[in-house]
Amino acid sequence: GSTTGYTDSMMDVVAKRAAEHGYSPDALVTPDEVEGMGRPYPYMIFANMQHLRIPSVESVVKVGDTVADILEGKNAGVCSLGVLEGSSVLGLTQIEYEALSEAEQRKILNKAKQTFLDAGADDVILNLEQLPDWLEKNC
């Protein structure tokens, strides 16, 4: 399931494009569905749990690239995982990030990781390619 800060009308456009690129979640909840109480409130996660018939927050991992994502997950009582590359916390475009030296990348990644951890993230991964392995080892 997916949560977003975008409205239903915005997601009508975004979801179609995302599907063209292979991303189509089983459930998608916007703040519109929870009376405007999106992040950092937990209600979009709970709505996803209801849509997907997930009986316990212990079975949920919130994966996100913003501090608001982490706070949403923590407020819902679920494991919360930050994603560094492409995150608003990192604050760089892919081109800007790739132009940095390896040492500069490490420095900015460590700072962003600490921001996620300070917000309550249970863990942080570099990118979504690491998610399947993280889930296998931790869930």
mmCIF file of N, CA and C in Angstrom, residues 20-127:
data_model
loop_
_atom_site.group_PDB
_atom_site.id
_atom_site.type_symbol
_atom_site.label_atom_id
_atom_site.label_comp_id
_atom_site.label_asym_id
_atom_site.label_seq_id
_atom_site.Cartn_x
_atom_site.Cartn_y
_atom_site.Cartn_z
ATOM 1 N N GLU A 20 2.568 3.371 -15.948
ATOM 2 C CA GLU A 20 3.278 3.219 -17.228
ATOM 3 C C GLU A 20 4.730 2.802 -17.011
ATOM 4 N N HIS A 21 5.266 3.139 -15.838
ATOM 5 C CA HIS A 21 6.656 2.806 -15.511
ATOM 6 C C HIS A 21 6.747 1.608 -14.571
ATOM 7 N N GLY A 22 5.630 0.885 -14.394
ATOM 8 C CA GLY A 22 5.647 -0.358 -13.646
ATOM 9 C C GLY A 22 5.303 -0.263 -12.171
ATOM 10 N N TYR A 23 4.888 0.911 -11.702
ATOM 11 C CA TYR A 23 4.533 1.039 -10.286
ATOM 12 C C TYR A 23 3.032 1.213 -10.152
ATOM 13 N N SER A 24 2.414 0.221 -9.513
ATOM 14 C CA SER A 24 0.971 0.259 -9.308
ATOM 15 C C SER A 24 0.659 -0.433 -7.978
ATOM 16 N N PRO A 25 0.534 0.337 -6.890
ATOM 17 C CA PRO A 25 0.305 -0.292 -5.589
ATOM 18 C C PRO A 25 -1.068 -0.953 -5.507
ATOM 19 N N ASP A 26 -1.194 -1.923 -4.643
ATOM 20 C CA ASP A 26 -2.475 -2.596 -4.419
ATOM 21 C C ASP A 26 -3.481 -1.674 -3.747
ATOM 22 N N ALA A 27 -2.990 -0.725 -2.956
ATOM 23 C CA ALA A 27 -3.844 0.263 -2.300
ATOM 24 C C ALA A 27 -3.103 1.593 -2.279
ATOM 25 N N LEU A 28 -3.840 2.670 -2.455
ATOM 26 C CA LEU A 28 -3.256 4.011 -2.447
ATOM 27 C C LEU A 28 -4.187 4.923 -1.659
ATOM 28 N N VAL A 29 -3.636 5.584 -0.650
ATOM 29 C CA VAL A 29 -4.435 6.463 0.198
ATOM 30 C C VAL A 29 -3.850 7.868 0.149
ATOM 31 N N THR A 30 -4.716 8.844 -0.087
ATOM 32 C CA THR A 30 -4.334 10.254 -0.058
ATOM 33 C C THR A 30 -4.948 10.903 1.179
ATOM 34 N N PRO A 31 -4.519 12.104 1.524
ATOM 35 C CA PRO A 31 -5.147 12.800 2.649
ATOM 36 C C PRO A 31 -6.649 13.012 2.450
ATOM 37 N N ASP A 32 -7.113 13.071 1.211
ATOM 38 C CA ASP A 32 -8.545 13.239 0.949
ATOM 39 C C ASP A 32 -9.369 12.117 1.581
ATOM 40 N N GLU A 33 -8.804 10.923 1.600
ATOM 41 C CA GLU A 33 -9.525 9.759 2.122
ATOM 42 C C GLU A 33 -9.622 9.759 3.651
ATOM 43 N N VAL A 34 -8.768 10.550 4.304
ATOM 44 C CA VAL A 34 -8.743 10.559 5.770
ATOM 45 C C VAL A 34 -9.035 11.968 6.306
ATOM 46 N N GLU A 35 -9.995 12.621 5.663
ATOM 47 C CA GLU A 35 -10.473 13.934 6.085
ATOM 48 C C GLU A 35 -9.353 14.970 6.198
ATOM 49 N N GLY A 36 -8.387 14.876 5.277
ATOM 50 C CA GLY A 36 -7.296 15.843 5.237
ATOM 51 C C GLY A 36 -6.219 15.631 6.279
ATOM 52 N N MET A 37 -6.316 14.535 7.015
ATOM 53 C CA MET A 37 -5.346 14.289 8.087
ATOM 54 C C MET A 37 -4.243 13.351 7.612
ATOM 55 N N GLY A 38 -3.459 13.882 6.657
ATOM 56 C CA GLY A 38 -2.317 13.133 6.132
ATOM 57 C C GLY A 38 -1.143 13.195 7.085
ATOM 58 N N ARG A 39 0.032 12.991 6.541
ATOM 59 C CA ARG A 39 1.248 13.002 7.355
ATOM 60 C C ARG A 39 1.350 14.294 8.165
ATOM 61 N N PRO A 40 1.802 14.207 9.383
ATOM 62 C CA PRO A 40 2.382 13.061 10.085
ATOM 63 C C PRO A 40 1.365 12.201 10.839
ATOM 64 N N TYR A 41 0.083 12.474 10.645
ATOM 65 C CA TYR A 41 -0.926 11.629 11.288
ATOM 66 C C TYR A 41 -0.830 10.194 10.757
ATOM 67 N N PRO A 42 -1.284 9.209 11.510
ATOM 68 C CA PRO A 42 -1.141 7.806 11.114
ATOM 69 C C PRO A 42 -2.279 7.263 10.254
ATOM 70 N N TYR A 43 -3.276 8.071 9.969
ATOM 71 C CA TYR A 43 -4.526 7.548 9.424
ATOM 72 C C TYR A 43 -4.429 6.979 8.008
ATOM 73 N N MET A 44 -3.522 7.482 7.188
ATOM 74 C CA MET A 44 -3.379 6.900 5.850
ATOM 75 C C MET A 44 -2.818 5.481 5.948
ATOM 76 N N ILE A 45 -1.905 5.259 6.875
ATOM 77 C CA ILE A 45 -1.394 3.900 7.087
ATOM 78 C C ILE A 45 -2.521 2.989 7.552
ATOM 79 N N PHE A 46 -3.328 3.470 8.509
ATOM 80 C CA PHE A 46 -4.439 2.653 8.994
ATOM 81 C C PHE A 46 -5.443 2.356 7.873
ATOM 82 N N ALA A 47 -5.693 3.342 6.994
ATOM 83 C CA ALA A 47 -6.609 3.114 5.874
ATOM 84 C C ALA A 47 -6.041 2.059 4.927
ATOM 85 N N ASN A 48 -4.732 2.100 4.681
ATOM 86 C CA ASN A 48 -4.103 1.068 3.865
ATOM 87 C C ASN A 48 -4.241 -0.291 4.523
ATOM 88 N N MET A 49 -4.037 -0.336 5.818
ATOM 89 C CA MET A 49 -4.183 -1.605 6.530
ATOM 90 C C MET A 49 -5.596 -2.145 6.373
ATOM 91 N N GLN A 50 -6.579 -1.268 6.445
ATOM 92 C CA GLN A 50 -7.963 -1.695 6.277
ATOM 93 C C GLN A 50 -8.201 -2.206 4.865
ATOM 94 N N HIS A 51 -7.751 -1.446 3.857
ATOM 95 C CA HIS A 51 -7.928 -1.867 2.461
ATOM 96 C C HIS A 51 -7.286 -3.229 2.199
ATOM 97 N N LEU A 52 -6.113 -3.455 2.794
ATOM 98 C CA LEU A 52 -5.340 -4.670 2.537
ATOM 99 C C LEU A 52 -5.614 -5.786 3.543
ATOM 100 N N ARG A 53 -6.523 -5.511 4.490
ATOM 101 C CA ARG A 53 -6.917 -6.492 5.510
ATOM 102 C C ARG A 53 -5.715 -6.954 6.343
ATOM 103 N N ILE A 54 -4.878 -6.011 6.744
ATOM 104 C CA ILE A 54 -3.722 -6.314 7.590
ATOM 105 C C ILE A 54 -4.159 -6.141 9.044
ATOM 106 N N PRO A 55 -4.080 -7.203 9.832
ATOM 107 C CA PRO A 55 -4.664 -7.162 11.169
ATOM 108 C C PRO A 55 -3.825 -6.481 12.253
ATOM 109 N N SER A 56 -2.536 -6.257 12.000
ATOM 110 C CA SER A 56 -1.690 -5.738 13.069
ATOM 111 C C SER A 56 -0.624 -4.791 12.526
ATOM 112 N N VAL A 57 -0.347 -3.736 13.274
ATOM 113 C CA VAL A 57 0.734 -2.819 12.898
ATOM 114 C C VAL A 57 2.084 -3.526 12.932
ATOM 115 N N GLU A 58 2.163 -4.638 13.636
ATOM 116 C CA GLU A 58 3.414 -5.400 13.680
ATOM 117 C C GLU A 58 3.768 -6.013 12.331
ATOM 118 N N SER A 59 2.822 -6.035 11.408
ATOM 119 C CA SER A 59 3.050 -6.592 10.072
ATOM 120 C C SER A 59 3.338 -5.517 9.027
ATOM 121 N N VAL A 60 3.519 -4.279 9.464
ATOM 122 C CA VAL A 60 3.655 -3.151 8.543
ATOM 123 C C VAL A 60 5.031 -2.510 8.675
ATOM 124 N N VAL A 61 5.621 -2.162 7.536
ATOM 125 C CA VAL A 61 6.836 -1.362 7.486
ATOM 126 C C VAL A 61 6.523 -0.141 6.635
ATOM 127 N N LYS A 62 6.702 1.045 7.195
ATOM 128 C CA LYS A 62 6.544 2.295 6.465
ATOM 129 C C LYS A 62 7.900 2.637 5.873
ATOM 130 N N VAL A 63 7.949 2.764 4.553
ATOM 131 C CA VAL A 63 9.175 3.103 3.843
ATOM 132 C C VAL A 63 8.965 4.480 3.239
ATOM 133 N N GLY A 64 9.866 5.418 3.527
ATOM 134 C CA GLY A 64 9.668 6.758 3.012
ATOM 135 C C GLY A 64 10.944 7.544 2.850
ATOM 136 N N ASP A 65 10.820 8.647 2.120
ATOM 137 C CA ASP A 65 11.982 9.482 1.832
ATOM 138 C C ASP A 65 11.874 10.892 2.408
ATOM 139 N N THR A 66 10.944 11.084 3.364
ATOM 140 C CA THR A 66 10.805 12.365 4.034
ATOM 141 C C THR A 66 10.707 12.138 5.541
ATOM 142 N N VAL A 67 11.011 13.176 6.301
ATOM 143 C CA VAL A 67 10.841 13.105 7.750
ATOM 144 C C VAL A 67 9.368 12.883 8.076
ATOM 145 N N ALA A 68 8.473 13.505 7.305
ATOM 146 C CA ALA A 68 7.036 13.313 7.533
ATOM 147 C C ALA A 68 6.647 11.845 7.372
ATOM 148 N N ASP A 69 7.276 11.121 6.450
ATOM 149 C CA ASP A 69 7.028 9.683 6.302
ATOM 150 C C ASP A 69 7.402 8.941 7.575
ATOM 151 N N ILE A 70 8.562 9.267 8.116
ATOM 152 C CA ILE A 70 9.022 8.597 9.332
ATOM 153 C C ILE A 70 8.063 8.893 10.482
ATOM 154 N N LEU A 71 7.674 10.158 10.618
ATOM 155 C CA LEU A 71 6.750 10.531 11.692
ATOM 156 C C LEU A 71 5.401 9.847 11.525
ATOM 157 N N GLU A 72 4.923 9.725 10.278
ATOM 158 C CA GLU A 72 3.671 9.013 10.010
ATOM 159 C C GLU A 72 3.774 7.575 10.509
ATOM 160 N N GLY A 73 4.868 6.921 10.168
ATOM 161 C CA GLY A 73 5.064 5.541 10.590
ATOM 162 C C GLY A 73 5.162 5.401 12.093
ATOM 163 N N LYS A 74 5.917 6.275 12.726
ATOM 164 C CA LYS A 74 6.067 6.195 14.177
ATOM 165 C C LYS A 74 4.739 6.467 14.864
ATOM 166 N N ASN A 75 3.963 7.441 14.357
ATOM 167 C CA ASN A 75 2.659 7.736 14.949
ATOM 168 C C ASN A 75 1.675 6.580 14.771
ATOM 169 N N ALA A 76 1.893 5.764 13.740
ATOM 170 C CA ALA A 76 1.044 4.594 13.516
ATOM 171 C C ALA A 76 1.529 3.377 14.308
ATOM 172 N N GLY A 77 2.701 3.488 14.894
ATOM 173 C CA GLY A 77 3.241 2.367 15.661
ATOM 174 C C GLY A 77 3.845 1.274 14.801
ATOM 175 N N VAL A 78 4.286 1.635 13.582
ATOM 176 C CA VAL A 78 4.875 0.646 12.681
ATOM 177 C C VAL A 78 6.376 0.884 12.543
ATOM 178 N N CYS A 79 7.071 -0.119 12.109
ATOM 179 C CA CYS A 79 8.489 0.015 11.797
ATOM 180 C C CYS A 79 8.624 1.044 10.674
ATOM 181 N N SER A 80 9.567 1.969 10.830
ATOM 182 C CA SER A 80 9.723 3.046 9.849
ATOM 183 C C SER A 80 11.134 3.038 9.282
ATOM 184 N N LEU A 81 11.222 3.062 7.962
ATOM 185 C CA LEU A 81 12.482 2.905 7.251
ATOM 186 C C LEU A 81 12.697 4.088 6.314
ATOM 187 N N GLY A 82 13.811 4.801 6.487
ATOM 188 C CA GLY A 82 14.129 5.927 5.612
ATOM 189 C C GLY A 82 14.913 5.481 4.394
ATOM 190 N N VAL A 83 14.677 6.160 3.266
ATOM 191 C CA VAL A 83 15.392 5.888 2.019
ATOM 192 C C VAL A 83 16.184 7.143 1.654
ATOM 193 N N LEU A 84 17.491 7.002 1.475
ATOM 194 C CA LEU A 84 18.358 8.155 1.269
ATOM 195 C C LEU A 84 18.351 8.710 -0.155
ATOM 196 N N GLU A 85 18.716 7.879 -1.121
ATOM 197 C CA GLU A 85 18.854 8.391 -2.489
ATOM 198 C C GLU A 85 17.510 8.882 -3.013
ATOM 199 N N GLY A 86 17.501 10.103 -3.524
ATOM 200 C CA GLY A 86 16.290 10.701 -4.062
ATOM 201 C C GLY A 86 15.409 11.337 -3.007
ATOM 202 N N SER A 87 15.844 11.315 -1.749
ATOM 203 C CA SER A 87 15.003 11.825 -0.669
ATOM 204 C C SER A 87 15.024 13.345 -0.594
ATOM 205 N N SER A 88 13.953 13.882 -0.052
ATOM 206 C CA SER A 88 13.922 15.319 0.201
ATOM 207 C C SER A 88 14.937 15.671 1.283
ATOM 208 N N VAL A 89 15.235 14.733 2.164
ATOM 209 C CA VAL A 89 16.221 14.960 3.212
ATOM 210 C C VAL A 89 17.607 15.148 2.598
ATOM 211 N N LEU A 90 17.917 14.368 1.581
ATOM 212 C CA LEU A 90 19.203 14.514 0.898
ATOM 213 C C LEU A 90 19.258 15.854 0.174
ATOM 214 N N GLY A 91 18.156 16.246 -0.435
ATOM 215 C CA GLY A 91 18.037 17.580 -1.013
ATOM 216 C C GLY A 91 18.809 17.819 -2.294
ATOM 217 N N LEU A 92 19.106 16.773 -3.029
ATOM 218 C CA LEU A 92 19.850 16.918 -4.285
ATOM 219 C C LEU A 92 19.152 16.170 -5.408
ATOM 220 N N THR A 93 19.300 16.694 -6.609
ATOM 221 C CA THR A 93 18.851 15.935 -7.769
ATOM 222 C C THR A 93 19.836 14.791 -7.992
ATOM 223 N N GLN A 94 19.454 13.836 -8.805
ATOM 224 C CA GLN A 94 20.353 12.730 -9.108
ATOM 225 C C GLN A 94 21.631 13.245 -9.754
ATOM 226 N N ILE A 95 21.520 14.209 -10.641
ATOM 227 C CA ILE A 95 22.697 14.769 -11.318
ATOM 228 C C ILE A 95 23.614 15.457 -10.309
ATOM 229 N N GLU A 96 23.026 16.238 -9.394
ATOM 230 C CA GLU A 96 23.837 16.912 -8.372
ATOM 231 C C GLU A 96 24.536 15.893 -7.474
ATOM 232 N N TYR A 97 23.798 14.855 -7.082
ATOM 233 C CA TYR A 97 24.359 13.821 -6.217
ATOM 234 C C TYR A 97 25.504 13.088 -6.915
ATOM 235 N N GLU A 98 25.299 12.702 -8.155
ATOM 236 C CA GLU A 98 26.320 11.952 -8.892
ATOM 237 C C GLU A 98 27.549 12.796 -9.205
ATOM 238 N N ALA A 99 27.406 14.114 -9.204
ATOM 239 C CA ALA A 99 28.540 15.003 -9.464
ATOM 240 C C ALA A 99 29.464 15.144 -8.251
ATOM 241 N N LEU A 100 28.990 14.733 -7.084
ATOM 242 C CA LEU A 100 29.812 14.822 -5.878
ATOM 243 C C LEU A 100 30.888 13.754 -5.867
ATOM 244 N N SER A 101 31.986 14.042 -5.193
ATOM 245 C CA SER A 101 33.009 13.021 -4.990
ATOM 246 C C SER A 101 32.447 11.959 -4.053
ATOM 247 N N GLU A 102 33.108 10.820 -4.007
ATOM 248 C CA GLU A 102 32.662 9.744 -3.115
ATOM 249 C C GLU A 102 32.672 10.213 -1.657
ATOM 250 N N ALA A 103 33.671 10.964 -1.278
ATOM 251 C CA ALA A 103 33.754 11.473 0.096
ATOM 252 C C ALA A 103 32.612 12.447 0.377
ATOM 253 N N GLU A 104 32.294 13.309 -0.573
ATOM 254 C CA GLU A 104 31.186 14.247 -0.398
ATOM 255 C C GLU A 104 29.854 13.515 -0.316
ATOM 256 N N GLN A 105 29.694 12.467 -1.144
ATOM 257 C CA GLN A 105 28.473 11.662 -1.082
ATOM 258 C C GLN A 105 28.326 11.019 0.289
ATOM 259 N N ARG A 106 29.402 10.429 0.794
ATOM 260 C CA ARG A 106 29.362 9.785 2.114
ATOM 261 C C ARG A 106 28.964 10.792 3.195
ATOM 262 N N LYS A 107 29.547 11.992 3.124
ATOM 263 C CA LYS A 107 29.271 13.011 4.133
ATOM 264 C C LYS A 107 27.795 13.411 4.123
ATOM 265 N N ILE A 108 27.255 13.681 2.936
ATOM 266 C CA ILE A 108 25.859 14.117 2.853
ATOM 267 C C ILE A 108 24.899 12.965 3.155
ATOM 268 N N LEU A 109 25.278 11.741 2.775
ATOM 269 C CA LEU A 109 24.452 10.572 3.108
ATOM 270 C C LEU A 109 24.413 10.353 4.613
ATOM 271 N N ASN A 110 25.543 10.493 5.274
ATOM 272 C CA ASN A 110 25.583 10.316 6.730
ATOM 273 C C ASN A 110 24.737 11.367 7.438
ATOM 274 N N LYS A 111 24.783 12.598 6.944
ATOM 275 C CA LYS A 111 23.974 13.665 7.542
ATOM 276 C C LYS A 111 22.482 13.368 7.357
ATOM 277 N N ALA A 112 22.096 12.943 6.148
ATOM 278 C CA ALA A 112 20.692 12.617 5.884
ATOM 279 C C ALA A 112 20.253 11.417 6.708
ATOM 280 N N LYS A 113 21.120 10.417 6.825
ATOM 281 C CA LYS A 113 20.801 9.241 7.641
ATOM 282 C C LYS A 113 20.529 9.664 9.074
ATOM 283 N N GLN A 114 21.363 10.543 9.615
ATOM 284 C CA GLN A 114 21.181 10.991 10.990
ATOM 285 C C GLN A 114 19.864 11.753 11.148
ATOM 286 N N THR A 115 19.481 12.521 10.125
ATOM 287 C CA THR A 115 18.199 13.238 10.167
ATOM 288 C C THR A 115 17.045 12.261 10.284
ATOM 289 N N PHE A 116 17.082 11.177 9.491
ATOM 290 C CA PHE A 116 16.039 10.152 9.574
ATOM 291 C C PHE A 116 16.037 9.487 10.954
ATOM 292 N N LEU A 117 17.216 9.136 11.447
ATOM 293 C CA LEU A 117 17.300 8.476 12.748
ATOM 294 C C LEU A 117 16.815 9.404 13.863
ATOM 295 N N ASP A 118 17.170 10.684 13.781
ATOM 296 C CA ASP A 118 16.708 11.651 14.776
ATOM 297 C C ASP A 118 15.186 11.797 14.762
ATOM 298 N N ALA A 119 14.583 11.579 13.593
ATOM 299 C CA ALA A 119 13.114 11.658 13.470
ATOM 300 C C ALA A 119 12.431 10.393 13.980
ATOM 301 N N GLY A 120 13.230 9.352 14.279
ATOM 302 C CA GLY A 120 12.665 8.122 14.824
ATOM 303 C C GLY A 120 12.734 6.919 13.914
ATOM 304 N N ALA A 121 13.384 7.044 12.752
ATOM 305 C CA ALA A 121 13.491 5.898 11.840
ATOM 306 C C ALA A 121 14.119 4.710 12.569
ATOM 307 N N ASP A 122 13.562 3.536 12.322
ATOM 308 C CA ASP A 122 14.128 2.320 12.881
ATOM 309 C C ASP A 122 15.386 1.908 12.144
ATOM 310 N N ASP A 123 15.469 2.299 10.885
ATOM 311 C CA ASP A 123 16.650 2.004 10.078
ATOM 312 C C ASP A 123 16.602 2.873 8.836
ATOM 313 N N VAL A 124 17.703 2.869 8.095
ATOM 314 C CA VAL A 124 17.822 3.674 6.876
ATOM 315 C C VAL A 124 18.515 2.825 5.822
ATOM 316 N N ILE A 125 18.002 2.874 4.597
ATOM 317 C CA ILE A 125 18.647 2.193 3.471
ATOM 318 C C ILE A 125 19.054 3.231 2.442
ATOM 319 N N LEU A 126 19.999 2.859 1.595
ATOM 320 C CA LEU A 126 20.488 3.779 0.569
ATOM 321 C C LEU A 126 19.434 4.023 -0.499
ATOM 322 N N ASN A 127 18.821 2.932 -0.986
ATOM 323 C CA ASN A 127 17.841 3.058 -2.069
ATOM 324 C C ASN A 127 16.877 1.882 -2.028
#
